[in-house]
Coordinates of C-alpha atoms in Angstrom, one line a residue:
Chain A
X1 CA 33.8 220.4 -60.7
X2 CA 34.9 217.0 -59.4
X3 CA 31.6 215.3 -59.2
X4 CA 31.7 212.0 -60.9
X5 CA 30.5 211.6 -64.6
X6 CA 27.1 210.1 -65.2
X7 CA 28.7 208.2 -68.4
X8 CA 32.3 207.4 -68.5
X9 CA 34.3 205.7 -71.5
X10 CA 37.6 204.2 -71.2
X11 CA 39.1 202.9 -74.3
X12 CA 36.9 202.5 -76.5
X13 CA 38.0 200.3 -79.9
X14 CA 35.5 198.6 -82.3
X15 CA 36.8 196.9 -85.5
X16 CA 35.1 195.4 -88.0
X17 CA 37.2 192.1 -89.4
X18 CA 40.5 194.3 -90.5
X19 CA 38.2 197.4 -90.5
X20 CA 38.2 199.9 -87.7
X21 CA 35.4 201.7 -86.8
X22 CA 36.3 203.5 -83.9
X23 CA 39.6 203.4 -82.1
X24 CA 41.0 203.7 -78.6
X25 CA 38.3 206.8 -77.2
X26 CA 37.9 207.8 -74.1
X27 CA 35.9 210.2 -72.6
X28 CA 33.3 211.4 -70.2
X29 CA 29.8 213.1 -69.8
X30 CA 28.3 214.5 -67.0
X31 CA 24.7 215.2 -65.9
X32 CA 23.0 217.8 -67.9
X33 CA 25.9 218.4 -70.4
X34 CA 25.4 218.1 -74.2
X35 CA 28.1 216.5 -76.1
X36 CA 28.8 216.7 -79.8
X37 CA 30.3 214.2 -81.8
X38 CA 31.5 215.4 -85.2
X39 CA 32.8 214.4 -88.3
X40 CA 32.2 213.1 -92.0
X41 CA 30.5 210.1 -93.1
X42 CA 32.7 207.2 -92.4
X43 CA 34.2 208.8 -89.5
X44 CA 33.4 206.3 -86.9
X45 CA 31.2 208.7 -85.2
X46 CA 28.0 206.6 -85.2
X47 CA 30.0 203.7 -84.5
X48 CA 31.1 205.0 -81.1
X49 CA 27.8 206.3 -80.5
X50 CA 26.2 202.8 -81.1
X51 CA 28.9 201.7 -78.4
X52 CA 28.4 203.7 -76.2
X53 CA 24.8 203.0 -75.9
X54 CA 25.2 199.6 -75.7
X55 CA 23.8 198.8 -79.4
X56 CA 27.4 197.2 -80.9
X57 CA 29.3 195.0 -79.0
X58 CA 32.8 196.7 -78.5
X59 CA 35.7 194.6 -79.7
X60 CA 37.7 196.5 -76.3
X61 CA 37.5 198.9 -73.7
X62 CA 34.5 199.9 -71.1
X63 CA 31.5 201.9 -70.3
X64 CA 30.7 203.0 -66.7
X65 CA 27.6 204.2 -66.5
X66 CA 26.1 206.0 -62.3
X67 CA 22.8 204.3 -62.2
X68 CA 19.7 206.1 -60.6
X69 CA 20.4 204.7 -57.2
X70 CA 23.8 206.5 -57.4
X71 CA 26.4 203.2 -58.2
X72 CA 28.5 203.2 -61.0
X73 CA 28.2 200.3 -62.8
X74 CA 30.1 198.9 -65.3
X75 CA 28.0 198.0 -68.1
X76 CA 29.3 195.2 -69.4
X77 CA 27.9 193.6 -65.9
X78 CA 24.6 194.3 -66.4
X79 CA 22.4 191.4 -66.4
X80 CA 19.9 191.6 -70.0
X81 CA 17.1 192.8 -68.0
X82 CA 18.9 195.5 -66.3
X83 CA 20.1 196.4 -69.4
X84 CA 17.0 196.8 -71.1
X85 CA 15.3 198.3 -68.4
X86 CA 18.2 201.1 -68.5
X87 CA 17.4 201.6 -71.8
X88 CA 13.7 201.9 -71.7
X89 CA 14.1 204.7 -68.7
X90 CA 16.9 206.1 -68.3
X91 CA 18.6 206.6 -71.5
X92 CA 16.9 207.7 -75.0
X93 CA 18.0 206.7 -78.0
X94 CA 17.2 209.4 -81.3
X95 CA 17.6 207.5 -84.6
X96 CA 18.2 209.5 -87.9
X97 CA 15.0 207.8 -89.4
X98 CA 12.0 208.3 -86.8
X99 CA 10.7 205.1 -88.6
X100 CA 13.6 203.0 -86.6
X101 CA 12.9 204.2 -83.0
X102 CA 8.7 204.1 -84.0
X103 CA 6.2 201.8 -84.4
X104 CA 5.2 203.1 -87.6
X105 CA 2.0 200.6 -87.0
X106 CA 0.8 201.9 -83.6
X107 CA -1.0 205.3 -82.8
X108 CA 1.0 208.4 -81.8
X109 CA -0.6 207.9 -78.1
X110 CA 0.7 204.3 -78.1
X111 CA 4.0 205.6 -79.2
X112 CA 4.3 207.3 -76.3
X113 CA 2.6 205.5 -73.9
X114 CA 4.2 202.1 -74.8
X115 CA 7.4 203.0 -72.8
X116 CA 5.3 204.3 -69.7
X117 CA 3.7 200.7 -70.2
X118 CA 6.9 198.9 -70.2
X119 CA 8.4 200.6 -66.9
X120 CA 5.0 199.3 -65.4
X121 CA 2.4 202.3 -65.9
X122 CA -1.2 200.4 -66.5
X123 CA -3.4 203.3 -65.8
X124 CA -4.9 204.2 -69.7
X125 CA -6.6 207.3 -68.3
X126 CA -3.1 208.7 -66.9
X127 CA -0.9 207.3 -69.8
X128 CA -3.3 208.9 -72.5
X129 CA -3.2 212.1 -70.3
X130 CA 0.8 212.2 -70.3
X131 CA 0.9 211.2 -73.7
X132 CA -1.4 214.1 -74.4
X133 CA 0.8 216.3 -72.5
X134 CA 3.8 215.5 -74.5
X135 CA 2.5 215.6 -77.8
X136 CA 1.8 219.3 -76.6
X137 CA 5.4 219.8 -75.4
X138 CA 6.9 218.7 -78.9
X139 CA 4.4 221.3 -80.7
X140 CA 2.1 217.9 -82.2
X141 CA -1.6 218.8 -81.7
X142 CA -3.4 216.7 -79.5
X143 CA -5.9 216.0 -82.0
X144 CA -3.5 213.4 -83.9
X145 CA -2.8 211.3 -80.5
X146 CA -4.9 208.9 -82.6
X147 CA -3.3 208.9 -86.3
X148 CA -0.6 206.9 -86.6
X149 CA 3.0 208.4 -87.4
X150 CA 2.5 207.0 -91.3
X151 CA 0.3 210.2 -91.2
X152 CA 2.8 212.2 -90.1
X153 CA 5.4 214.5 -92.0
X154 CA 8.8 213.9 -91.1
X155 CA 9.2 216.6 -88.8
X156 CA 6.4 215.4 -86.5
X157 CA 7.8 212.1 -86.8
X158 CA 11.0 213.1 -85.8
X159 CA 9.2 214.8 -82.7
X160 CA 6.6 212.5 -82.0
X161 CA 10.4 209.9 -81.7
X162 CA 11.3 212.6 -79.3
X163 CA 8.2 212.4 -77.1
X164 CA 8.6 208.6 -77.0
X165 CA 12.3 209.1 -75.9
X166 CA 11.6 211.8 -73.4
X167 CA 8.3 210.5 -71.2
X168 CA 10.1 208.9 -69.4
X169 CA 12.4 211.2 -67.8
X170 CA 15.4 209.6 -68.8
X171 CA 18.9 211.3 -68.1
X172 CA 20.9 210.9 -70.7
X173 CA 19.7 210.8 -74.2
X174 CA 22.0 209.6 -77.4
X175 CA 20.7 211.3 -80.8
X176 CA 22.0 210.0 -84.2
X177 CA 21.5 212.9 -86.8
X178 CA 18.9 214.3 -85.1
X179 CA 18.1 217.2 -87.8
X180 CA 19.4 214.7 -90.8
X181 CA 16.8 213.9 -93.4
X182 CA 14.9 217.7 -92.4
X183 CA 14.1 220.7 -94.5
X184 CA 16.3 223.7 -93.1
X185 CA 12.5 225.4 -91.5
X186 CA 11.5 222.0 -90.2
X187 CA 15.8 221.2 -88.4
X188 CA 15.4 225.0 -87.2
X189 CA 11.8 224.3 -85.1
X190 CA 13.6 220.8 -84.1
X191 CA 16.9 222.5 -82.8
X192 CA 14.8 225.2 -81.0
X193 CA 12.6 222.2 -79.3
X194 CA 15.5 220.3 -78.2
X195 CA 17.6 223.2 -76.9
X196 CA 14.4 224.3 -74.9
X197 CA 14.1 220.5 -73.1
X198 CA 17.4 219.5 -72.9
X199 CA 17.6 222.9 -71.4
X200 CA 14.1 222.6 -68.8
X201 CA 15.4 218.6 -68.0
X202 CA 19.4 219.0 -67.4
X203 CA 19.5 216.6 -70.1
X204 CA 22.7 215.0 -71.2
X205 CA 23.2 214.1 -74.3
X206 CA 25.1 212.5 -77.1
X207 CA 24.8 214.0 -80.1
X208 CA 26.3 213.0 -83.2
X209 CA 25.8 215.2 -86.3
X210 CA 27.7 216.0 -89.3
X211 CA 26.6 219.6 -89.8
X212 CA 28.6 222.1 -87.6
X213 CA 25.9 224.7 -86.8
X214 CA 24.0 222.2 -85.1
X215 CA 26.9 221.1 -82.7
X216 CA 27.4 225.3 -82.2
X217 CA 23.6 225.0 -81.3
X218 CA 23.2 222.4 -79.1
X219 CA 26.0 221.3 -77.5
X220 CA 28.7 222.6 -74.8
X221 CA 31.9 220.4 -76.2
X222 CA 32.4 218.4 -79.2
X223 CA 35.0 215.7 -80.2
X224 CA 36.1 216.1 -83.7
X225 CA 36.7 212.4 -85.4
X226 CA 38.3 211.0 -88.8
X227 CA 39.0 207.5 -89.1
X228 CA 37.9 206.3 -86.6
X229 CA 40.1 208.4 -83.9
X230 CA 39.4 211.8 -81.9
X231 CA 41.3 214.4 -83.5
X232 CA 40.3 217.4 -81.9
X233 CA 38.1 217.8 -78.5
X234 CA 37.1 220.9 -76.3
X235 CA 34.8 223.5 -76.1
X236 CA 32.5 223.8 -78.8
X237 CA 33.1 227.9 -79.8
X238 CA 36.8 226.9 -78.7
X239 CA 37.0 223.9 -81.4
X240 CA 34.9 225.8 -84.0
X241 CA 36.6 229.9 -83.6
X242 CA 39.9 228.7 -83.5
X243 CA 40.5 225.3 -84.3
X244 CA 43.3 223.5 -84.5
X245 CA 44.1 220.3 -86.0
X246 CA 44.3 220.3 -90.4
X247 CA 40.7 218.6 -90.4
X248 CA 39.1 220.1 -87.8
X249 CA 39.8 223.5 -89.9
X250 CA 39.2 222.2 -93.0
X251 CA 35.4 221.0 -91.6
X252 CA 35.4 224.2 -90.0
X253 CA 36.5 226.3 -93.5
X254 CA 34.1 224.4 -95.4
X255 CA 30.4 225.8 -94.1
X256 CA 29.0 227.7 -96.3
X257 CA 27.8 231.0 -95.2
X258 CA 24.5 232.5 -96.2
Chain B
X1 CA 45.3 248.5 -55.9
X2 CA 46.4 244.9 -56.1
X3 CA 44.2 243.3 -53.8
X4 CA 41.4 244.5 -55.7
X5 CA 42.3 242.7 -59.1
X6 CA 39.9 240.8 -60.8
X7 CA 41.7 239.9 -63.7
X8 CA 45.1 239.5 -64.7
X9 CA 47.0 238.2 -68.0
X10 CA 50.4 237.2 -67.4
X11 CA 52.4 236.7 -70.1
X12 CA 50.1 235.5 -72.7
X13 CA 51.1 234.9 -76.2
X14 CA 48.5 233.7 -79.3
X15 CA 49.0 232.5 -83.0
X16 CA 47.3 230.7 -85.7
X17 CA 48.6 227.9 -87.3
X18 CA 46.7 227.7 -91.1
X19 CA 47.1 224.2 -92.0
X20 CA 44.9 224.9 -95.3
X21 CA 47.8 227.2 -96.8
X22 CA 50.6 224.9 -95.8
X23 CA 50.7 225.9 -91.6
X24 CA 51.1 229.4 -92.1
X25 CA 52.3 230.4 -88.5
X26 CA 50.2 233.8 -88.1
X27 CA 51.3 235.3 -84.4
X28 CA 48.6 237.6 -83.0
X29 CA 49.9 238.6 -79.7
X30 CA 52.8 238.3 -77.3
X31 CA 53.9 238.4 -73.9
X32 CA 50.6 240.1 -73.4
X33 CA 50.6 241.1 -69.4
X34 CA 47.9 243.4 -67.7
X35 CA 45.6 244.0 -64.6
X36 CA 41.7 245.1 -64.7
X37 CA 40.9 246.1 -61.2
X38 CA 37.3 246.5 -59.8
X39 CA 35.6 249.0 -60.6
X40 CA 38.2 249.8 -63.0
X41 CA 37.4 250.9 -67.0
X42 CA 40.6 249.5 -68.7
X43 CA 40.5 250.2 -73.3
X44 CA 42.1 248.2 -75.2
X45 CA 44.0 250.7 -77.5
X46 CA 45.5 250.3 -80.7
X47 CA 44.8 250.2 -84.4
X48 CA 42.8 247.6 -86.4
X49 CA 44.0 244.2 -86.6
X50 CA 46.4 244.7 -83.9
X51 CA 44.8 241.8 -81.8
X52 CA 42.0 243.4 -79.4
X53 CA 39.4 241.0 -80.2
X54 CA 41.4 238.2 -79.7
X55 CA 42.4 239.2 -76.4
X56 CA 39.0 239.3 -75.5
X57 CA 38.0 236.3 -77.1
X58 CA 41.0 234.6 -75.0
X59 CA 40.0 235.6 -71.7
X60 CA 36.5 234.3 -73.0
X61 CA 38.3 230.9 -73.9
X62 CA 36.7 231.3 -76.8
X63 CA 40.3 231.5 -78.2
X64 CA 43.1 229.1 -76.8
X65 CA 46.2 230.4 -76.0
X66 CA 49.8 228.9 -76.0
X67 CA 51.7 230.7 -73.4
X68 CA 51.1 232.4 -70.0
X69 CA 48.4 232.9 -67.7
X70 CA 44.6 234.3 -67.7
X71 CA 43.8 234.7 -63.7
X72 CA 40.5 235.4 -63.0
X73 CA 38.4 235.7 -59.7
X74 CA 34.6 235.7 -58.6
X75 CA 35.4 238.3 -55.9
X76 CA 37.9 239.9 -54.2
X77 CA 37.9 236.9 -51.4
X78 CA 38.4 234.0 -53.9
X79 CA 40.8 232.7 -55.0
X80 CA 42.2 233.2 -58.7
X81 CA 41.7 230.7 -61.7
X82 CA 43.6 230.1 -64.4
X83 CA 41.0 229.8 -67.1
X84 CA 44.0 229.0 -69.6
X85 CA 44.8 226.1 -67.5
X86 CA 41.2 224.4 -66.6
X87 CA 39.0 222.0 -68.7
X88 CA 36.1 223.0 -70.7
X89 CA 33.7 222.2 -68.4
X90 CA 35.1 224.8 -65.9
X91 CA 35.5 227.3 -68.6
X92 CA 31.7 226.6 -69.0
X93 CA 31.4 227.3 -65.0
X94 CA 33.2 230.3 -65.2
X95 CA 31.6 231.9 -68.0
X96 CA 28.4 231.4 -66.0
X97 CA 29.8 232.8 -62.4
X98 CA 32.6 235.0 -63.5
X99 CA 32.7 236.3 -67.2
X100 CA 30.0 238.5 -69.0
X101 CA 30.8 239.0 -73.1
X102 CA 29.6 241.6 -75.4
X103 CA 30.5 240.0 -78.2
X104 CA 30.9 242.4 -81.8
X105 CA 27.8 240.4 -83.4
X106 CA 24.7 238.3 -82.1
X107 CA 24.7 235.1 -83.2
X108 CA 20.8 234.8 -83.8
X109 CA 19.6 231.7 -82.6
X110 CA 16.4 230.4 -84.7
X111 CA 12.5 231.1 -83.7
X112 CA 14.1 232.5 -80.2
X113 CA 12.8 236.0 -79.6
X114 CA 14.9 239.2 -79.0
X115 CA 13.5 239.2 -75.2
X116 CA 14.6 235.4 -74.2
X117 CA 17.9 235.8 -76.1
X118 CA 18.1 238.3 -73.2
X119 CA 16.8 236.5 -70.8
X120 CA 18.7 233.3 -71.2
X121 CA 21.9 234.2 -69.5
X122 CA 20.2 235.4 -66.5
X123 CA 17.9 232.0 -66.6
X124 CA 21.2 230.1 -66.7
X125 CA 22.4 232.1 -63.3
X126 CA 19.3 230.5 -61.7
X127 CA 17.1 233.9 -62.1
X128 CA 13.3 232.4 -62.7
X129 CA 11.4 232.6 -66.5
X130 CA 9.5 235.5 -65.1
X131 CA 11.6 237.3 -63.4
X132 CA 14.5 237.3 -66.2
X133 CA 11.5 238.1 -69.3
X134 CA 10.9 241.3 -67.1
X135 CA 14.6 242.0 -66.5
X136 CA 15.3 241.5 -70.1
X137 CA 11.9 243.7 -71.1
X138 CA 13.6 246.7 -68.9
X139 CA 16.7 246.3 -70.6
X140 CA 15.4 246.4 -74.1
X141 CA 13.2 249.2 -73.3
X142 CA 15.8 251.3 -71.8
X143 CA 17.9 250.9 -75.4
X144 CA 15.0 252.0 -76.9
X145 CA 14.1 248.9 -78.7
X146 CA 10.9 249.1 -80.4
X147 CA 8.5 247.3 -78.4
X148 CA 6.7 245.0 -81.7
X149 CA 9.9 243.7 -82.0
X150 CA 10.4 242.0 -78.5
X151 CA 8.7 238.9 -79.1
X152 CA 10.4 238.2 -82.7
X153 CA 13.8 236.5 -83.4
X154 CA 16.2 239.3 -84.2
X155 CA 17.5 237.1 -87.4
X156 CA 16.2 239.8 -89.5
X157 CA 16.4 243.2 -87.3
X158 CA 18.8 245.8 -88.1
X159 CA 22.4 246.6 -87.4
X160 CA 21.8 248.4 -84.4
X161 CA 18.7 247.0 -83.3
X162 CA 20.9 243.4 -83.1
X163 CA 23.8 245.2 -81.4
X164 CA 21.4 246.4 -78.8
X165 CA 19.7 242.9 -78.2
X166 CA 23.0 241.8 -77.6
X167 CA 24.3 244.6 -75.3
X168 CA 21.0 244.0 -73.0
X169 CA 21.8 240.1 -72.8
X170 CA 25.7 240.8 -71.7
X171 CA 24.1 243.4 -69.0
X172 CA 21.3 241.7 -67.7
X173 CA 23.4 239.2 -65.9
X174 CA 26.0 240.9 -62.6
X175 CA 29.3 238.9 -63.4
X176 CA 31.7 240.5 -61.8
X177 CA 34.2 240.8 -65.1
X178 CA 32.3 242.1 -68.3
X179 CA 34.1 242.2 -71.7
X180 CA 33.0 244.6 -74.5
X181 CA 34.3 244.4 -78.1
X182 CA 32.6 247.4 -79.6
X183 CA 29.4 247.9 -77.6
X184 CA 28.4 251.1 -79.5
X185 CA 30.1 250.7 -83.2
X186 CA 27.0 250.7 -84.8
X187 CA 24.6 253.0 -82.2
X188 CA 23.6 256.4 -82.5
X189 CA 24.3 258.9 -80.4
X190 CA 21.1 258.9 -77.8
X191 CA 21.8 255.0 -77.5
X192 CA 25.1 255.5 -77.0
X193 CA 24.6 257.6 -74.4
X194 CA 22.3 255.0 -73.1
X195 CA 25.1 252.5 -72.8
X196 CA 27.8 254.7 -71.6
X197 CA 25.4 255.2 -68.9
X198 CA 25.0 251.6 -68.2
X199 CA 28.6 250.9 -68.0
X200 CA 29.4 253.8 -66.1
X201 CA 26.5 252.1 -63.5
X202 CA 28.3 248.6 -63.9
X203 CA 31.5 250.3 -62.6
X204 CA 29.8 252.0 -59.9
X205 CA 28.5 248.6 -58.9
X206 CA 32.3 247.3 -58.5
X207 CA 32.9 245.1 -62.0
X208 CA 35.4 244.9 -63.7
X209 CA 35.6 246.1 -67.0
X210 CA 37.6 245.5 -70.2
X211 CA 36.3 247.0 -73.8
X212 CA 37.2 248.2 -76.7
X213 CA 36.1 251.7 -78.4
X214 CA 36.9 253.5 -81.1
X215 CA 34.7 256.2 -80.7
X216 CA 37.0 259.3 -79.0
X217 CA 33.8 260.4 -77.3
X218 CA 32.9 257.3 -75.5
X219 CA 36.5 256.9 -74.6
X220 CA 36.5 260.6 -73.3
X221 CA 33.6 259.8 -71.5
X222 CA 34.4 256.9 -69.8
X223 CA 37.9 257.5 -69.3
X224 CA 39.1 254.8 -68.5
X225 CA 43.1 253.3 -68.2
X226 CA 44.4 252.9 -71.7
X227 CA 46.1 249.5 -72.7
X228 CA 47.8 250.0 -76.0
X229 CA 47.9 246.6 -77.4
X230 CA 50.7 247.4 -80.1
X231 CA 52.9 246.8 -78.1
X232 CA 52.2 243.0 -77.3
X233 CA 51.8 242.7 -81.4
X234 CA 53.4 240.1 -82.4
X235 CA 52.1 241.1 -86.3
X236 CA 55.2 244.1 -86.5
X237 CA 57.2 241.8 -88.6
X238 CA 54.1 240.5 -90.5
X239 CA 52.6 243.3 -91.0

């Protein structure tokens, strides 16, 4: 239990002008674990996320980050191309809209294959093949490895952004409302996918979602945030059976139940 | 006997807090102290409501607990953990090396089928896809689980066919402390037959168990050491 984090946060503060996004958070995430990060609209909860993954300058506090090569690096030290190449293999980044982390213009296979290309893949016989393989994996038929994603409904989209994130192997993965803009059948086949590969790749992940059952569903802990500051952190069943701040149990009080 | 304790509460008190009707303070339990042995059958006793769930739920950490201790080992060599006392990420470990849970109701997971919800915990322990499918086929099999319904999601099964998905997924795995809230409530009598036999093998095998029954004739049968939780309620004056 003492191994070093893969991702650790010290601090974290963002503020808009007078406005504060997120405020003073710290914590950690270690390989393979899935972390939720919870609250209402306004909370701050994308905010920190967008920090975290080095997407929104933070106005204090730092990001440690242990590299493939096993050194922890301080992120803020990255050079640009470090920091992009981190970004294009070891991390994935899930965007609520599939149509931000796609190009909406470019086949399915080219999706894909575009972030084998920029890591230095130049073989199209092998890129087409993983691609193949991956479309596969997230449940797309091969068959569409030629349409483009404007073809696509918005579940496949959101899968085919998945592939792209995934192919190349990358660690730790940050999702933004995964399940958001889904019909219930559609989020249900999503969840299922993504608990079956973060589960086969000891994935980490970040996970930031406003619905509850999907935290209970995917992740092992969850931080609970309103206005911009943690209220409540722990164990997800912990946080959600017996929670114990007011908000956290008014969130928690507030699901419907079918 | 000592030396072979598995688990031990020490002095462990819960309550609620309701801050949605104005932090109504509702106590569950207190000063809550007991050992469950290897090998050992220990019941929680006691009438509805008086907090046996909870205490199960608490060793679990799926409830948090203000006071006292919740010592648990792996084996009779290691050492004891306070699972009241670690962070979530060891509660995590623990559940996987040192705690099994029979919880009262499934929680279905969607488009998973009845035979990998079974399977999963024993995947988790490091036990291969194939190997735990087969495990978990056995299982469902021996609780007489019709065989067209171990490739769908349980979501929609029955009662009792849910209950018994959920008794073959805290079984299939050999922690060496299981907990059972109500393992045959809504079985009949062959299949609860079926699981008295199954925990009776469990204590042959040198686990530790801790359940709850209401029904006199699995209590008879399993005869265990009665813990009558009444009197750690904390609910007297409430109630």
């Amino acid at each position: 239990m003492s191994e070093a984090p893969l991702l650790n946060a010290t601090a974290i503060t963002k503020t808009y002008g007078s406005q504060i996004g997120c405020e003073n958070i710290s914590l950690d995430i270690h390989e393979g674990e899935v972390l939720a990060i919870v609250g209402e609209s306004g909370s701050g909860k994308t905010t920190l996320l967008n920090c975290l993954a080095q997407r929104l300058p933070m106005t204090a506090g730092r990001v440690s980050y242990r590299m493939r090569d096993g050194t922890t690096r301080d992120l803020a030290g990255l050079t640009e191309a470090e920091r992009r190449f981190l970004m294009r293999t070891d991390w994935g980044f899930v965007h609520q809209n599939p149509a931000d982390g796609l190009r909406i213009r470019v086949s399915a296979g080219a999706n894909i294959g575009e972030r084998l290309m920029a890591i230095g893949d130049r073989h199209y016989g092998q890129i087409r093949e993983t691609a193949h393989d991956w479309l596969s994996r997230v449940e797309i038929p091969g068959v569409r490895i030629d349409d483009r994603p404007t073809a696509f409904s918005g579940g496949m989209r959101q899968r085919l952004q998945i592939a792209r994130n995934l192919v190349t192997n990358p660690r730790l993965v940050f999702m933004d409302e995964p399940t958001g803009g889904l019909d219930v059948s559609v989020q249900a086949r999503l969840l299922d996918l993504l608990r079956g590969l973060v589960d086969q790749l000891a994935l980490a992940a970040i996970v930031v979602t406003h619905d509850l059952a999907v935290a209970r569903l995917l992740s092992h802990r969850m931080i609970v945030m309103k206005g911009g500051r943690v209220i409540e952190t722990g164990l997800t069943d912990r946080v959600l059976d017996d929670p114990r701040h007011p908000y956290t149990q008014l969130l928690v009080a507030s699901i419907l139940e079918v | 006997m000592s030396e072979r304790i598995l688990l031990r509460l020490d002095n462990v008190s819960k309550s609620f807090t309701n801050h949605l009707r104005g932090a109504v303070h509702l106590p569950v339990v207190d000063k809550v102290g007991f050992d469950v042995a290897a090998g050992e059958i220990v019941i929680l006793g006691g009438p509805s409501g008086v907090g046996k769930s909870s205490i199960l739920r608490m060793i679990y950490g799926n409830y948090g607990i203000e006071f006292g201790k919740i010592l648990m080992r792996s084996s009779l060599d290691s050492q004891f953990v306070d699972l009241a006392a670690v962070s979530p990420r060891e509660v995590i470990a623990l559940r996987r090396s040192t705690i099994g849970y029979v919880s009262q109701f499934l929680r279905a997971i969607p488009r998973v089928s009845a035979i990998d919800v079974v399977a999963q915990p024993l995947r988790e322990r490091g036990t291969n896809a194939d190997e735990a499918r087969d495990l978990a086929r056995a299982l469902l099999t021996r609780l007489n689980l019709p065989k067209a319904l171990f490739e769908l999601p349980p979501a929609t099964f029955s009662g009792g066919e849910k209950q018994r998905v959920n008794i073959a997924r805290g079984f299939a795995t050999s922690h060496p402390i299981l907990l059972l809230d109500e393992p045959t409530a809504s079985l009949d009598a062959e299949n609860r037959a079926v699981v008295c036999a199954m925990i009776e093998e469990k204590r042959e095998n040198g686990t530790a168990i801790l359940g709850i029954f209401h029904d006199e004739e699995v209590r008879d049968r399993l005869g265990g050491r009665i813990v009558d939780v009444s009197t750690f309620s904390a609910r007297k004056a409430a109630a």
